[in-house]
Structure formats: structure tokens, C-alpha cells
Coordinates of C-alpha atoms in Angstrom, one line a residue:
Chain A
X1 CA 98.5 121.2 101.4
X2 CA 97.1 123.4 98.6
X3 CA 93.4 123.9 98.7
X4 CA 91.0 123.7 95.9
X5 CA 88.5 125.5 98.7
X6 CA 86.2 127.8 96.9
X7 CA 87.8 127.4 93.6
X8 CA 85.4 124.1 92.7
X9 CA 82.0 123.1 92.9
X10 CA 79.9 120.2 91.7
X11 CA 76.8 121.7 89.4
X12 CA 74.7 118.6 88.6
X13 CA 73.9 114.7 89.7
X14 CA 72.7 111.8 87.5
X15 CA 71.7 108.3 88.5
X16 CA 69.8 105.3 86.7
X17 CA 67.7 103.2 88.8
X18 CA 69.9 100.8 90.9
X19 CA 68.7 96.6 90.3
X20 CA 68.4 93.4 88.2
X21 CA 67.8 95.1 84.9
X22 CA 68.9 92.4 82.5
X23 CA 67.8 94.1 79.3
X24 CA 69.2 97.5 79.3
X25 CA 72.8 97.6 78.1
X26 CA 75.6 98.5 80.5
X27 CA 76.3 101.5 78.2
X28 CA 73.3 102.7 78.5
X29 CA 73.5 103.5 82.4
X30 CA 76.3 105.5 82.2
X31 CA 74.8 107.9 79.0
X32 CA 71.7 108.3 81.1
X33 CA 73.4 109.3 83.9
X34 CA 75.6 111.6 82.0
X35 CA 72.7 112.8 80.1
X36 CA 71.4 113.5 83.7
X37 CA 73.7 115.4 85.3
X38 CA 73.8 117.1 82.3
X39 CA 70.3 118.6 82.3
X40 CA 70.1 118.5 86.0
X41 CA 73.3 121.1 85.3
X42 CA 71.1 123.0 83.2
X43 CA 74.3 123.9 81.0
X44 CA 74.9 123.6 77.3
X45 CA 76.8 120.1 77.0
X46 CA 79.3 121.5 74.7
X47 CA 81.0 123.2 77.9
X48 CA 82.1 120.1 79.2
X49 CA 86.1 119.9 78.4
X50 CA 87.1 116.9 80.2
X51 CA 85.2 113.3 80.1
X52 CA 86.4 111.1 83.3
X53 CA 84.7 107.6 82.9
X54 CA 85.8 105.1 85.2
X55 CA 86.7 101.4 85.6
X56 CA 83.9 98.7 84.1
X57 CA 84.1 95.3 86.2
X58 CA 81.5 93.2 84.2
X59 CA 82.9 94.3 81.0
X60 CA 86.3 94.5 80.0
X61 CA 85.9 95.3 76.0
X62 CA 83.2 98.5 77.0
X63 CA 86.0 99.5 79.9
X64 CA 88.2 99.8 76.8
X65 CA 86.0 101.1 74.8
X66 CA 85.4 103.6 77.4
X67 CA 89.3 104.3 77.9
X68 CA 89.4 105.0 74.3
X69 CA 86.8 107.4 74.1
X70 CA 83.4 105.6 73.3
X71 CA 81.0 108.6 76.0
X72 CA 83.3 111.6 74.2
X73 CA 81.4 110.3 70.5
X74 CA 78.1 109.3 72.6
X75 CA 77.4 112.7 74.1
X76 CA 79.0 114.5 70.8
X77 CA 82.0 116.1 72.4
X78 CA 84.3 115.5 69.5
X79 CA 86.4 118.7 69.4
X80 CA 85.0 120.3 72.4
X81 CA 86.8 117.4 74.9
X82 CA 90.6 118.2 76.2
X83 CA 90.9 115.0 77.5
X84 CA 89.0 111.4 78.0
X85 CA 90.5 109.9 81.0
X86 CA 89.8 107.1 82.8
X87 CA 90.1 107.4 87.1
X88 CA 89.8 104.3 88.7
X89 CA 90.2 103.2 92.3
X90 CA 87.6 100.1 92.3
X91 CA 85.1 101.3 95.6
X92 CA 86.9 104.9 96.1
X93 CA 86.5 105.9 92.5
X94 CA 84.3 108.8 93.6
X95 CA 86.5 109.7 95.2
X96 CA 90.0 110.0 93.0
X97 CA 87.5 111.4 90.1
X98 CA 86.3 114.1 92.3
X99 CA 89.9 114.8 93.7
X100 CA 90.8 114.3 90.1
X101 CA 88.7 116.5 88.5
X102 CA 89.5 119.1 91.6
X103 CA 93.1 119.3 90.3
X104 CA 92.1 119.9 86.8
X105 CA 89.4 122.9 87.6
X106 CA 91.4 124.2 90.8
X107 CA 94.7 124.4 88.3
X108 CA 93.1 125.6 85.2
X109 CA 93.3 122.9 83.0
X110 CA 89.6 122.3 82.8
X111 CA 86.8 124.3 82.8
X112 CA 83.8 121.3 83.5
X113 CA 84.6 117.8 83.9
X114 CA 82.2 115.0 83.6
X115 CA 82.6 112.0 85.9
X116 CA 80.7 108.7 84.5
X117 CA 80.0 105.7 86.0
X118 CA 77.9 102.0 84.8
X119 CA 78.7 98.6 85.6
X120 CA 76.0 95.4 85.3
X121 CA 77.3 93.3 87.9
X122 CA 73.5 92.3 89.2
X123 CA 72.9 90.3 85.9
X124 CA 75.9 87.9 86.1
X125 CA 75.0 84.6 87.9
X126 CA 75.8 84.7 91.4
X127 CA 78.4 82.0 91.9
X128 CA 80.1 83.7 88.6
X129 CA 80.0 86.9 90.3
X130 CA 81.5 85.6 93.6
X131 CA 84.2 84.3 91.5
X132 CA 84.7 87.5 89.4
X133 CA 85.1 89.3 92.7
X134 CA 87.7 86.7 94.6
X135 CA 90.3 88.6 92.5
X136 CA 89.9 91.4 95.3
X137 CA 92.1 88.8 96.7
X138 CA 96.1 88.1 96.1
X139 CA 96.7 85.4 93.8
X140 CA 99.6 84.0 95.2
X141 CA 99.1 84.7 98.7
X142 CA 95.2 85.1 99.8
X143 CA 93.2 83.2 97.2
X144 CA 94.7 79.5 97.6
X145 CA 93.1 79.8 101.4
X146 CA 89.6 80.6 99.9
X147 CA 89.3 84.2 100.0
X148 CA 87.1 86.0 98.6
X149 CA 84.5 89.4 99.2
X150 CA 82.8 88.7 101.9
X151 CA 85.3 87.4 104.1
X152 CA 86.9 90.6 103.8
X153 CA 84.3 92.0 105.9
X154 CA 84.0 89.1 108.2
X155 CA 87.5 89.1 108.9
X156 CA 87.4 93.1 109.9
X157 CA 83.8 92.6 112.1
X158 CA 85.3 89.6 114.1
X159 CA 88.0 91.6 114.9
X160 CA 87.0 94.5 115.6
X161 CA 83.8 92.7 117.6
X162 CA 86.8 91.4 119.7
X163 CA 88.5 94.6 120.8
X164 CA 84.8 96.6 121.3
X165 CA 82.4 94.0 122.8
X166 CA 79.8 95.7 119.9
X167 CA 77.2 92.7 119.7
X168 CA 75.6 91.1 116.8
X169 CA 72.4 93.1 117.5
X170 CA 74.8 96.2 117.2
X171 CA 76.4 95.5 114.3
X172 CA 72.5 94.2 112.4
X173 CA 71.5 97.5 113.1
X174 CA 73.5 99.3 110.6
X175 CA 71.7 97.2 107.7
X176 CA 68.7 98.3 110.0
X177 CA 69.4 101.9 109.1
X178 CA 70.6 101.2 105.5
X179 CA 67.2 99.4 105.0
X180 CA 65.4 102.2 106.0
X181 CA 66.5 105.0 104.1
X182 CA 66.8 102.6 101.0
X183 CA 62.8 102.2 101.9
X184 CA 62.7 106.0 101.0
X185 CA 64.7 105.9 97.7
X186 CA 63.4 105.4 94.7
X187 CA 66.5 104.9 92.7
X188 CA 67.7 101.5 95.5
X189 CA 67.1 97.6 94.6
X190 CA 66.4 96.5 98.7
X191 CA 63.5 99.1 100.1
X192 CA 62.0 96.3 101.6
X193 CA 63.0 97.4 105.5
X194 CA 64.6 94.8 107.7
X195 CA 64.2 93.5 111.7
X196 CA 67.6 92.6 113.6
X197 CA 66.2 89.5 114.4
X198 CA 65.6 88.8 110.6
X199 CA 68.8 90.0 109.6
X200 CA 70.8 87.3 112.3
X201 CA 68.0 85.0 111.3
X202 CA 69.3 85.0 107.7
X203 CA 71.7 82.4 106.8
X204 CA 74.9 82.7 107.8
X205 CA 77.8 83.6 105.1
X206 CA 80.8 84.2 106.4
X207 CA 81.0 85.2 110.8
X208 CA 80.2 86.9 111.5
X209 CA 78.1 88.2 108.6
X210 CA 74.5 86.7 107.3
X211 CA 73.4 87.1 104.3
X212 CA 71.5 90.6 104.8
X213 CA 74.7 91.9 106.2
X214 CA 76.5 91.6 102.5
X215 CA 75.5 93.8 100.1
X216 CA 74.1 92.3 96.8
X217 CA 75.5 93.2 93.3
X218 CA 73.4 95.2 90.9
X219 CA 73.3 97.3 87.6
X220 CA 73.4 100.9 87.5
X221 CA 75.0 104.1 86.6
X222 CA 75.9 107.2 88.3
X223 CA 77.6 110.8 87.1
X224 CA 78.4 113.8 88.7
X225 CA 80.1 117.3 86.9
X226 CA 82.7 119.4 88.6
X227 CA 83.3 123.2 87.3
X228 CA 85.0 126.5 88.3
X229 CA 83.2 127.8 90.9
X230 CA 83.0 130.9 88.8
X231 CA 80.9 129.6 86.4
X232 CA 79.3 127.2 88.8
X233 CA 77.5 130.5 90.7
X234 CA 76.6 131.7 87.1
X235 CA 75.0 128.2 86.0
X236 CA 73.7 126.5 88.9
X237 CA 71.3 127.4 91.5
X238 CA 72.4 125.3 94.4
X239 CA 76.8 124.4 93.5
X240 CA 77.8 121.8 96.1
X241 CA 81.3 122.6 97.3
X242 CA 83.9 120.5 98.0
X243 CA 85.7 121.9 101.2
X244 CA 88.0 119.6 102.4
X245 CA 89.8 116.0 101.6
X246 CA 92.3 113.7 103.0
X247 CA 93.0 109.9 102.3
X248 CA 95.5 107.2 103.0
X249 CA 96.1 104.0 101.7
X250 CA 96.8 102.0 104.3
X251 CA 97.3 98.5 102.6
X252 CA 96.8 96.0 99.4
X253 CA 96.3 92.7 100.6
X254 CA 93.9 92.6 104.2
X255 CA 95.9 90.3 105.7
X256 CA 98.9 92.8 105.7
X257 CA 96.8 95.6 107.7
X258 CA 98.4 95.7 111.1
X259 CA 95.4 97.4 112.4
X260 CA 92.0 96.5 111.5
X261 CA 90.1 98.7 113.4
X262 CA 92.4 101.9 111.4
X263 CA 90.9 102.0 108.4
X264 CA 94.0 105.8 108.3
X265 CA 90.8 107.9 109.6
X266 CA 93.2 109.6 111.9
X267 CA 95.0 111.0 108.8
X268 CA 92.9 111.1 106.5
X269 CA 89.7 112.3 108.9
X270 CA 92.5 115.2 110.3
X271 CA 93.5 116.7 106.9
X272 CA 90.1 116.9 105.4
X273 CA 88.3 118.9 108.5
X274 CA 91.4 120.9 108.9
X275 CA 90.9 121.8 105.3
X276 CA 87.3 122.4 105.6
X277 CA 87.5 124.2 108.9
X278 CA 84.8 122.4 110.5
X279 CA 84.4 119.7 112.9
X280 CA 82.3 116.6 113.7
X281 CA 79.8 118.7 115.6
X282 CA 79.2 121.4 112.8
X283 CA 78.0 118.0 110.3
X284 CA 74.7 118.0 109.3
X285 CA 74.7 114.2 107.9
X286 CA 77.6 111.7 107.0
X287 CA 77.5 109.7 103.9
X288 CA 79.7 106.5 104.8
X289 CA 81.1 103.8 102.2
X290 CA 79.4 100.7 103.6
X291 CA 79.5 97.1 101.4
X292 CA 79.5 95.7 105.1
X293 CA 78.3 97.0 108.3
X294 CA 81.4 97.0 110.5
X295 CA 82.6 99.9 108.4
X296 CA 79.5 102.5 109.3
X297 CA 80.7 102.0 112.9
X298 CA 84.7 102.2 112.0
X299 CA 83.7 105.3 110.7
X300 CA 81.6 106.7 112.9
X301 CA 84.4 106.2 115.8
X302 CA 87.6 107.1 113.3
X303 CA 86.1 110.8 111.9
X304 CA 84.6 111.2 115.5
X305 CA 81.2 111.2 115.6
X306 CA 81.6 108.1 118.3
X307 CA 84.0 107.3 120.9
X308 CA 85.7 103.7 119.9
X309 CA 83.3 101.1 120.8
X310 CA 80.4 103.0 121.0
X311 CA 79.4 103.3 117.4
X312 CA 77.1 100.2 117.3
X313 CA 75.0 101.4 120.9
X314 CA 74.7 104.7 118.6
X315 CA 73.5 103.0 115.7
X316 CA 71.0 100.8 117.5
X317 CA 68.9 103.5 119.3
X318 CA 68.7 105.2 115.9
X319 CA 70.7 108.3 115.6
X320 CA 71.7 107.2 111.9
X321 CA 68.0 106.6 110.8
X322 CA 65.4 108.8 108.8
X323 CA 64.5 111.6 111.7
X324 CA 67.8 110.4 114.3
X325 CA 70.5 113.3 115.2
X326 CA 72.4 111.8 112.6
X327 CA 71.5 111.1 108.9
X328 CA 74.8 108.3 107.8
X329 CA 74.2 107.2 104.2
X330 CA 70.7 108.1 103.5
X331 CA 70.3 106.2 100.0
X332 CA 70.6 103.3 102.0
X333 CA 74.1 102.5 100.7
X334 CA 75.3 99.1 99.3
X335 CA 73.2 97.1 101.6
X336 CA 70.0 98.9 100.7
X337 CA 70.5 100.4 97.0
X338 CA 73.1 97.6 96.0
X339 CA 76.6 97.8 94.9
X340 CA 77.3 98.6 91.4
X341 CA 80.9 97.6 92.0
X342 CA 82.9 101.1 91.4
X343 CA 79.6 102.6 91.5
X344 CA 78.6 102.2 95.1
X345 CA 80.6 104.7 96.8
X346 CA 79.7 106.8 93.6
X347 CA 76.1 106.6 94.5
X348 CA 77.4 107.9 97.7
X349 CA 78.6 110.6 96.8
X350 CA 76.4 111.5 94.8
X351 CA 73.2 111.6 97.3
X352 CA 75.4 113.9 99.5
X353 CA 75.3 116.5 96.6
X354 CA 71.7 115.5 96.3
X355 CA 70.9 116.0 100.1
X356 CA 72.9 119.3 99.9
X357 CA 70.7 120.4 96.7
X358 CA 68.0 119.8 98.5
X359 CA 66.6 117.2 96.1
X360 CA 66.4 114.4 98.1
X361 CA 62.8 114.0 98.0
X362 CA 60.6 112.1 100.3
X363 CA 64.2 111.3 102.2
X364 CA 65.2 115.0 102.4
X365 CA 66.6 115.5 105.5
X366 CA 66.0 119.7 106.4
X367 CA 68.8 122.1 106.6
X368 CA 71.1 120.0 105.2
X369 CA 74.5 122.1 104.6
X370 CA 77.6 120.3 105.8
X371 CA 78.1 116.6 104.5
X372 CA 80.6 114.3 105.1
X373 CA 81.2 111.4 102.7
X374 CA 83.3 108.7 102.4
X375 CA 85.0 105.9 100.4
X376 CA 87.4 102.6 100.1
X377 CA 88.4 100.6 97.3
X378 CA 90.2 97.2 96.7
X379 CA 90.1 95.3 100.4
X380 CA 89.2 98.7 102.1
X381 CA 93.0 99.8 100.8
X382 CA 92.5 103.0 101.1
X383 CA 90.4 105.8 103.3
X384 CA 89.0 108.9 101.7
X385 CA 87.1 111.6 103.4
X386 CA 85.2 114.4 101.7
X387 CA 83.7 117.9 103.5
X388 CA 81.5 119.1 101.3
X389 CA 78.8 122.2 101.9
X390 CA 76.2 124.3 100.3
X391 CA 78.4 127.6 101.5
X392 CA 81.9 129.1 101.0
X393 CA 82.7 129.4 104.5
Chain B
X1 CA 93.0 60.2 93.1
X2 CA 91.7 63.6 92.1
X3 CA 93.3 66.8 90.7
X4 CA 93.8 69.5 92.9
X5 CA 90.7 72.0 91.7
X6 CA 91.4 75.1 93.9
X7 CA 93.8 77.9 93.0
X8 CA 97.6 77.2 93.6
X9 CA 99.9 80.2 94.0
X10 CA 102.5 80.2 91.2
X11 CA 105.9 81.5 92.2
X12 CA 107.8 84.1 90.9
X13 CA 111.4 84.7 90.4
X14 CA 111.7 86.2 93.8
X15 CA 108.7 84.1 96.1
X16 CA 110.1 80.7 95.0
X17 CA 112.6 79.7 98.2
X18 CA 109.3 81.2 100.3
X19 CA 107.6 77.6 98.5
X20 CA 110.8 75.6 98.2
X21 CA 110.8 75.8 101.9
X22 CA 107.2 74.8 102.4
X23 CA 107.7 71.6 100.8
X24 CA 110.9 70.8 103.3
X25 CA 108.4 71.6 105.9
X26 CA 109.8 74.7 106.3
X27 CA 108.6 78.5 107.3
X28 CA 110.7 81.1 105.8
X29 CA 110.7 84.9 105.8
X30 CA 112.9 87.5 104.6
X31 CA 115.4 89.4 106.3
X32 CA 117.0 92.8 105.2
X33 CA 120.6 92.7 106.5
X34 CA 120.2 97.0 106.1
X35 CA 117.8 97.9 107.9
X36 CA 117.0 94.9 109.7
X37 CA 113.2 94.4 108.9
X38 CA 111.3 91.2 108.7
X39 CA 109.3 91.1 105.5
X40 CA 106.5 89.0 104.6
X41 CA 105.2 88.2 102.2
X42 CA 108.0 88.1 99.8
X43 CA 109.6 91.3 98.7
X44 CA 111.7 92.0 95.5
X45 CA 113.5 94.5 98.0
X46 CA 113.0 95.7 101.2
X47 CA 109.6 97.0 101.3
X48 CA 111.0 99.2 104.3
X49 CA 114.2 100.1 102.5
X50 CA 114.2 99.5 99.4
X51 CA 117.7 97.2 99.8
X52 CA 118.4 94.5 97.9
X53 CA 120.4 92.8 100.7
X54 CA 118.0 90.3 102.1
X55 CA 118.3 87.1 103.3
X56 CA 115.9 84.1 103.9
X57 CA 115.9 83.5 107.6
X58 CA 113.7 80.1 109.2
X59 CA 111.3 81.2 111.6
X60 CA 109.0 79.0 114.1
X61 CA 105.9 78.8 112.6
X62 CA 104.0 80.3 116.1
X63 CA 101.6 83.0 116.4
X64 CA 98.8 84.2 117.4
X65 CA 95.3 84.6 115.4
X66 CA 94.8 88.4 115.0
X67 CA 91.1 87.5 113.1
X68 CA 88.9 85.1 111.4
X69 CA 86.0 84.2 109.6
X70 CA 84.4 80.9 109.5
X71 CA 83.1 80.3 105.8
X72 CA 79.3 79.0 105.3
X73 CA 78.4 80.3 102.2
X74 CA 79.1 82.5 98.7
X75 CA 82.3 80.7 98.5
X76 CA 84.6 80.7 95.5
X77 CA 82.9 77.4 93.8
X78 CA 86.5 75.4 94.4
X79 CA 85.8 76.1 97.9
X80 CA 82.0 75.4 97.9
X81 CA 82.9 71.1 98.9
X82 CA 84.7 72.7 101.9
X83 CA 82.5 74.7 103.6
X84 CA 82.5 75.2 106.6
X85 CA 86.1 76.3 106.7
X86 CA 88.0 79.2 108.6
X87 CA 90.1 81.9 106.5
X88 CA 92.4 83.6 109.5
X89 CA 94.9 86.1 109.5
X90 CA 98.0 85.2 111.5
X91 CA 100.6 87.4 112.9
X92 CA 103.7 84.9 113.4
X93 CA 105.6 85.5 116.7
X94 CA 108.3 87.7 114.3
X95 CA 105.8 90.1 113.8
X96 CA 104.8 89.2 110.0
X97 CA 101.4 88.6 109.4
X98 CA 99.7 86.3 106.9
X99 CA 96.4 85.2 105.4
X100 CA 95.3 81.3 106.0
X101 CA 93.2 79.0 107.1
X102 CA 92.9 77.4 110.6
X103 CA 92.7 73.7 110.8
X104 CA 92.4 70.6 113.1
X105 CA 89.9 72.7 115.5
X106 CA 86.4 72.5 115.9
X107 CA 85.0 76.3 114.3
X108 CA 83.0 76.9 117.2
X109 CA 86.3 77.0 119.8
X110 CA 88.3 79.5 117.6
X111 CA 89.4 83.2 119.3
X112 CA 90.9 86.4 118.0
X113 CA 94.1 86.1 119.7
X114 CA 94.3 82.1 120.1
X115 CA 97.9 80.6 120.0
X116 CA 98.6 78.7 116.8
X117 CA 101.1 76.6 114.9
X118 CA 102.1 76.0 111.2
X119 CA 101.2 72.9 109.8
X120 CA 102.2 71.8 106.1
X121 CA 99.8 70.8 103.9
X122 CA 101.1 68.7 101.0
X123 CA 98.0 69.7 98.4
X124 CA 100.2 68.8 95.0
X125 CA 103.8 67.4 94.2
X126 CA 105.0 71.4 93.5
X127 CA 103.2 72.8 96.7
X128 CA 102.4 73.0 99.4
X129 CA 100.5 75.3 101.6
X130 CA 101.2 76.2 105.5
X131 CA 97.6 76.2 107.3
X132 CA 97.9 76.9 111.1
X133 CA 96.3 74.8 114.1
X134 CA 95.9 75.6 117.7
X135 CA 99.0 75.0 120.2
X136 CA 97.6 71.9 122.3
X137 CA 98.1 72.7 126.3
X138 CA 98.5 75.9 126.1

């Protein structure tokens, strides 16, 4: 496979404040974050050639509004834009935008392309929000039986509780280490930090998840600009590169995954260190897609940080916290910062450019220079795995 | 008697004989007389081959439960009356596997793994839905 190695870096991050922010329009998160990146960029606006919003969930008119151009006229790129395109993927958004706007850059076709996230799924009323969201299901073949989100991770944790013996202790601590780092950033809605035995003391949802093992809907907005690396040297101070991806869709509909516990990492995992020429021992921290906590630990074990069953002993005597060997998903993730539907893995993504910056603030973890980050939409469909550094190597 | 509030699948032009069968009582899969493969669920063609040469073939309604969650809360509001009920996926002893829910068993028995069978559930005059429940002395 072609590499967009050295060709393509990411020059600036933007992100709103992730909660319950009922009066500030859903619009309005994405412009800030664009406006954001934009400044954090430090380059003249009018550069940007290509405007990449993706998918709205809470609102369907804006996500058309969006398809059809509405951030091009809000940012006053009329006659400066090639293209407005919408990249959508649900939860691995970042991901197809960044491989996206990789192509575009790496094959000449764009010179700096802004990708835009919002979404105001924390305001909706709960029980209308859990029925927005069953839709992750099949119609025909899933929903009749009662499906809907948060089975989705139940049914992977039972299973893959079965196979590895991980406990429920195990499998608390990863919202344990989400809640910690999320008590470090001021951008997440949960920064309240959490006890194991108040996290299995929560009511249960769906086994074997409680309530604090579910991540909680939420309003925000998150952007991120990809350029030539050329112009990235000349511009910014500290380009984040992306060195290396691979992904696999492995399924549509959960119940037609033959293995649970393969979320395609061996694939996936493979091509993007290959590409990147490093391996689990040269990463500095990982940024994993959570929403539940079985899939820290799949990840952990699939991209080989962990041998299989091991990932929830490694978790537990903190490796993954602020200050352990192993920084995973330092903005605390979906179950610390919330999940702005498409925008949670974005968030994601973009605090691994932030880490790599070196603007991570009070949660700054030293010497960062090799992340890791990944993401899954639909019911975990799909597996994508980014190497990203600070260096060419 | 009340309506039936939850969602009902609605067939299409190629899932209907799947349904047809479930309200003989019936569990049907497809077959592809090219290649062989057992497809579930239903396929306009052979999701392995792409053939349109399949046929519906009975199969016994045994499997095994490869996982499960047992529903307490945040459920779809049709479901809400219901809770606590189990959403499984079962991999049927001819290697399909499909999502839904195990019945006649207290939650608190239930196994990745577990034996079950297919039972019909009559939940309107048009469908009906096969639910699976554990193989007694087994």
C-alpha cells in the first residue's frame, strides 16, 4: 500500500467544551471548533481548499445544511473552497476524514483540508435519545428482540469475560482510568473520579455493564486541519504526522461477528505499524475508542500492548492512568468527556495531536512522540488504527 | 387484547419465506447450491458468491449461545414493561448465527455457550418471532 508517510501533517486542533449545554446552538460547536483549529493553525483561513464536515445525529435539516455547504459561507470560503464534502463513518469518522483528507493532500488535490465536527445529543431527553440510538440496530433482524446501544457492549464484555476470566473489578477499572484523566481535562462533562466499588455499585443496565460503565451523551464540537507537509513545516511549529494506518470492517449487524473478541486488530494493527515502522514498544501513549470498557482491553491485547486476557490485570494496577507506563486515552474518552455521537472518537483523535503538540496541559504526559489512536463506528463495524508522531522517522 | 407496541420486522421481497416459515413453526435458512454456503440472515444473493442459485433449506432450530446480555435498564421504551429480559446471539448448530432473546430460563442460570432451542413466538397474526430456550436434560 501507498504511503502518505511524510507527505501529510495535521497543523491545528479545536474543541468546544464537551456537556449539557442546552442553549448554545449545535452550529455553533462546530464554527468554534473550526474557528479553533484555525487560529491554533496560525494560518490565514483563506488557505483552506477543502471543508470536510461530517455526519449530524441530532439534527438532520443542519446535517444537510452542512452537506450543502452551510461551514464553506460560515467561515467565508466562498471561492477559495475546491470542495465541501461530507465523511461520515458514525464513531470512526476521525478516522475516514483523516484517511480522507490524507488522500486528498498526499495526491495533490488539496492543499489544507478542514475536518468539522458538532452534534447536541446531551440535550435530547434520555429515553428519546436511547431510542434515536436503537437504530444502531437492524430493523428487521436485531431491533424486534430489544436491541439497542448498550447491549452492544454488554453482549461483547459477557463474551469476552467468558473466554479471559477478566473480572468485573477488571473490567470497572477502565472507567477507573477514563475518570481520571477526564478529572484532568477541562474540555470533559464526567471529572468527577470514580471507585470500582462505586462503579459495580451503580445500577445495573445491561450485564454486564452498570450505569458508569456506559458512556453518557453530550453536546460538543471538535476540528482538526490536515496540510502538505511542505507547508505544514513552514506554518506550524509542532505538525503532528500521521505515519501509519490500517482498518477493517469486520461486520454490520453484531450478531453476525463470528468473533467477538477480533475487533480485525490483527489486520488492521499489522498494516498500520508496518507502515509506520514502529512497534508496540516504541509507543509513547495509546489513544483507544472506548463508549464501553471491554474495548480498552480488546485493544490493548489486539495492537499488543497485552497478551489476550491480560489487559484488565494491566489496567487495574494502573499502567493506563495519569503517571502509569502507559497513558490510553488521556481525555478520559466517552466515559469521562462524553460521547458526542461522531464526535467521540474525534475528540480522540484529536487529544493525540494535542498530547503530541505538547498542549495537553495539566494532563501533559512528557516526551510524548509516538501515539497510537483508534476508532469504530456503527456496532464496532469497523477497526481503525492510526501511528501518528511528532518526527519523520 | 392489546396491540403489539414493539417493533415488528417488515419483510422484503427476498426475507419473506424466512417469516412465512416462522409462522408454520418453522426455521429456515438459505442455501447456495454454488458454492454451498449457509446464509443467514437472508441474502438477495450469496453473500459468499454472489449466486443467485439459493434455496431455502429447514434447519433444527439447535445451538448454542455464543453471548448475552440481560436487560435492566436504558431500554428502547417498547421494551421498558419487559425488563428484565436477555438479548443473546445464537450460532445455530449450521453455523449461522443470529440475534434474539432467550426465554423460559431464569436470567441468573444463563452461560456463554449454553445449549438452546427455537421456540415460536406468535406476537401478531403476520409474525411471528423465533426466541430460543435452553435444551432441558442436557
Amino acid at each position: 500500500m501507498s504511503s502518505f508517510k511524510g507527505k501529510v501533517a495535521i497543523i491545528g486542533i479545536g474543541e468546544v467544551p464537551t456537556g449539557k449545554f442546552p442553549e448554545r446552538p449545535c452550529l455553533q460547536n462546530g464554527i468554534e471548533a473550526a474557528r479553533m483549529a484555525i487560529l491554533d493553525a496560525g494560518i490565514n483561513k483563506d488557505e483552506i481548499d477543502v471543508v470536510m464536515p461530517t455526519g449530524v445525529f441530532s439534527d438532520g435539516v443542519l446535517n444537510v445544511q452542512l452537506v450543502a455547504g452551510k461551514m464553506v459561507e460560515e467561515l467565508g470560503l466562498q471561492r477559495k473552497a475546491k470542495a465541501n464534502l461530507q465523511v461520515f463513518s458514525g464513531g470512526s469518522s476521525s478516522s475516514t476524514m483523516l484517511m480522507t483528507a490524507c488522500s486528498l493532500v498526499a495526491g495533490g488535490h488539496a492543499r489544507m483540508v478542514l475536518c468539522v465536527q458538532c452534534d447536541k445529543v446531551g440535550t435530547i431527553p434520555t429515553q428519546q435519545m436511547i431510542d434515536m440510538f436503537t437504530f444502531s440496530g437492524d430493523p428487521e433482524w436485531e431491533d424486534p428482540y430489544g436491541f439497542f446501544a448498550v447491549a452492544n457492549g454488554g453482549l461483547v464484555a459477557t463474551r469476552y469475560m467468558h473466554e479471559t476470566r477478566t473480572t468485573a473489578e477488571q473490567l470497572a477499572s477502565v472507567v477507573v482510568s477514563m475518570r481520571k484523566w477526564a478529572a484532568l481535562n477541562p474540555n470533559a462533562m464526567l471529572r468527577r473520579e470514580l471507585t470500582i466499588d462505586e462503579i459495580l455499585a451503580s445500577k445495573m443496565i445491561a450485564t454486564p455493564l452498570t450505569t458508569k460503565e456506559a458512556n453518557v451523551f453530550a453536546d460538543g464540537g471538535a476540528a482538526f486541519i490536515v496540510a502538505n507537509a511542505a507547508i505544514a513545516m513552514q506554518v506550524c511549529r509542532t505538525p503532528v504526522y500521521p505515519l501509519g494506518f490500517g482498518s477493517r470492517v469486520t461486520h454490520y449487524s453484531l450478531s453476525q461477528c463470528t468473533n467477538l473478541l477480533d475487533l480485525g486488530y490483527a489486520e488492521s494493527g499489522k498494516e498500520a505499524f508496518e507502515m509506520a515502522g514502529i512497534n508496540a514498544t516504541d509507543v509513547d501513549i495509546v489513544e483507544f475508542y472506548d463508549a464501553y470498557p471491554v474495548y480498552p482491553l480488546l485493544s490493548l491485547e489486539g495492537l499488543g500492548f497485552c497478551k489476550k486476557g491480560e489487559a484488565g490485570a494491566f489496567v487495574q494496577a494502573g499502567n493506563t492512568w495519569p503517571g502509569g507506563e502507559l497513558p490510553m486515552t488521556t481525555n478520559g474518552g466517552m466515559l469521562g468527556q462524553g460521547h458526542t455521537a461522531a464526535g467521540g472518537g474525534i475528540a480522540i483523535l484529536v487529544e493525540a495531536v494535542r498530547q503530541l503538540m505538547g498542549k495537553a496541559g495539566e494532563r501533559q504526559v512528557k516526551g510524548a512522540r509516538i501515539a497510537v489512536e483508534t476508532s469504530h463506528g456503527g456496532t464496532f463495524m469497523d477497526s481503525h488504527v492510526c501511528v501518528l508522531g511528532t518526527v519523520l522517522p | 387484547m392489546s396491540a403489539y407496541v414493539k417493533p415488528l420486522p417488515s419483510p422484503s421481497s427476498y426475507s419473506f419465506p424466512f417469516w412465512e416459515g416462522c409462522k408454520r413453526h418453522e426455521l429456515l435458512i438459505q442455501h447456495c447450491k454454488n458454492c454451498g454456503a449457509n446464509i443467514f440472515y437472508p441474502k438477495l444473493y450469496c453473500s459468499i458468491c454472489l449466486s443467485p442459485n439459493m434455496e431455502w433449506i429447514r434447519v433444527s432450530g439447535r445451538g448454542r449461545i455464543y453471548t448475552f446480555t440481560i436487560v435492566y435498564g436504558y431500554a428502547p421504551t417498547a421494551f421498558t414493561q419487559d425488563i428484565p429480559y436477555v438479548i443473546s446471539v445464537v450460532k445455530l448448530d449450521e453455523g449461522v448465527q443470529l440475534m434474539s432473546n432467550i426465554v423460559e430460563c431464569e436470567p441468573s442460570q444463563l452461560r456463554c455457550d449454553m445449549r438452546v432451542e427455537v421456540v415460536f413466538d406468535d406476537v401478531t397474526p403476520e409474525i411471528t418471532l423465533p426466541r430460543f430456550r435452553p435444551i432441558k436434560n442436557h
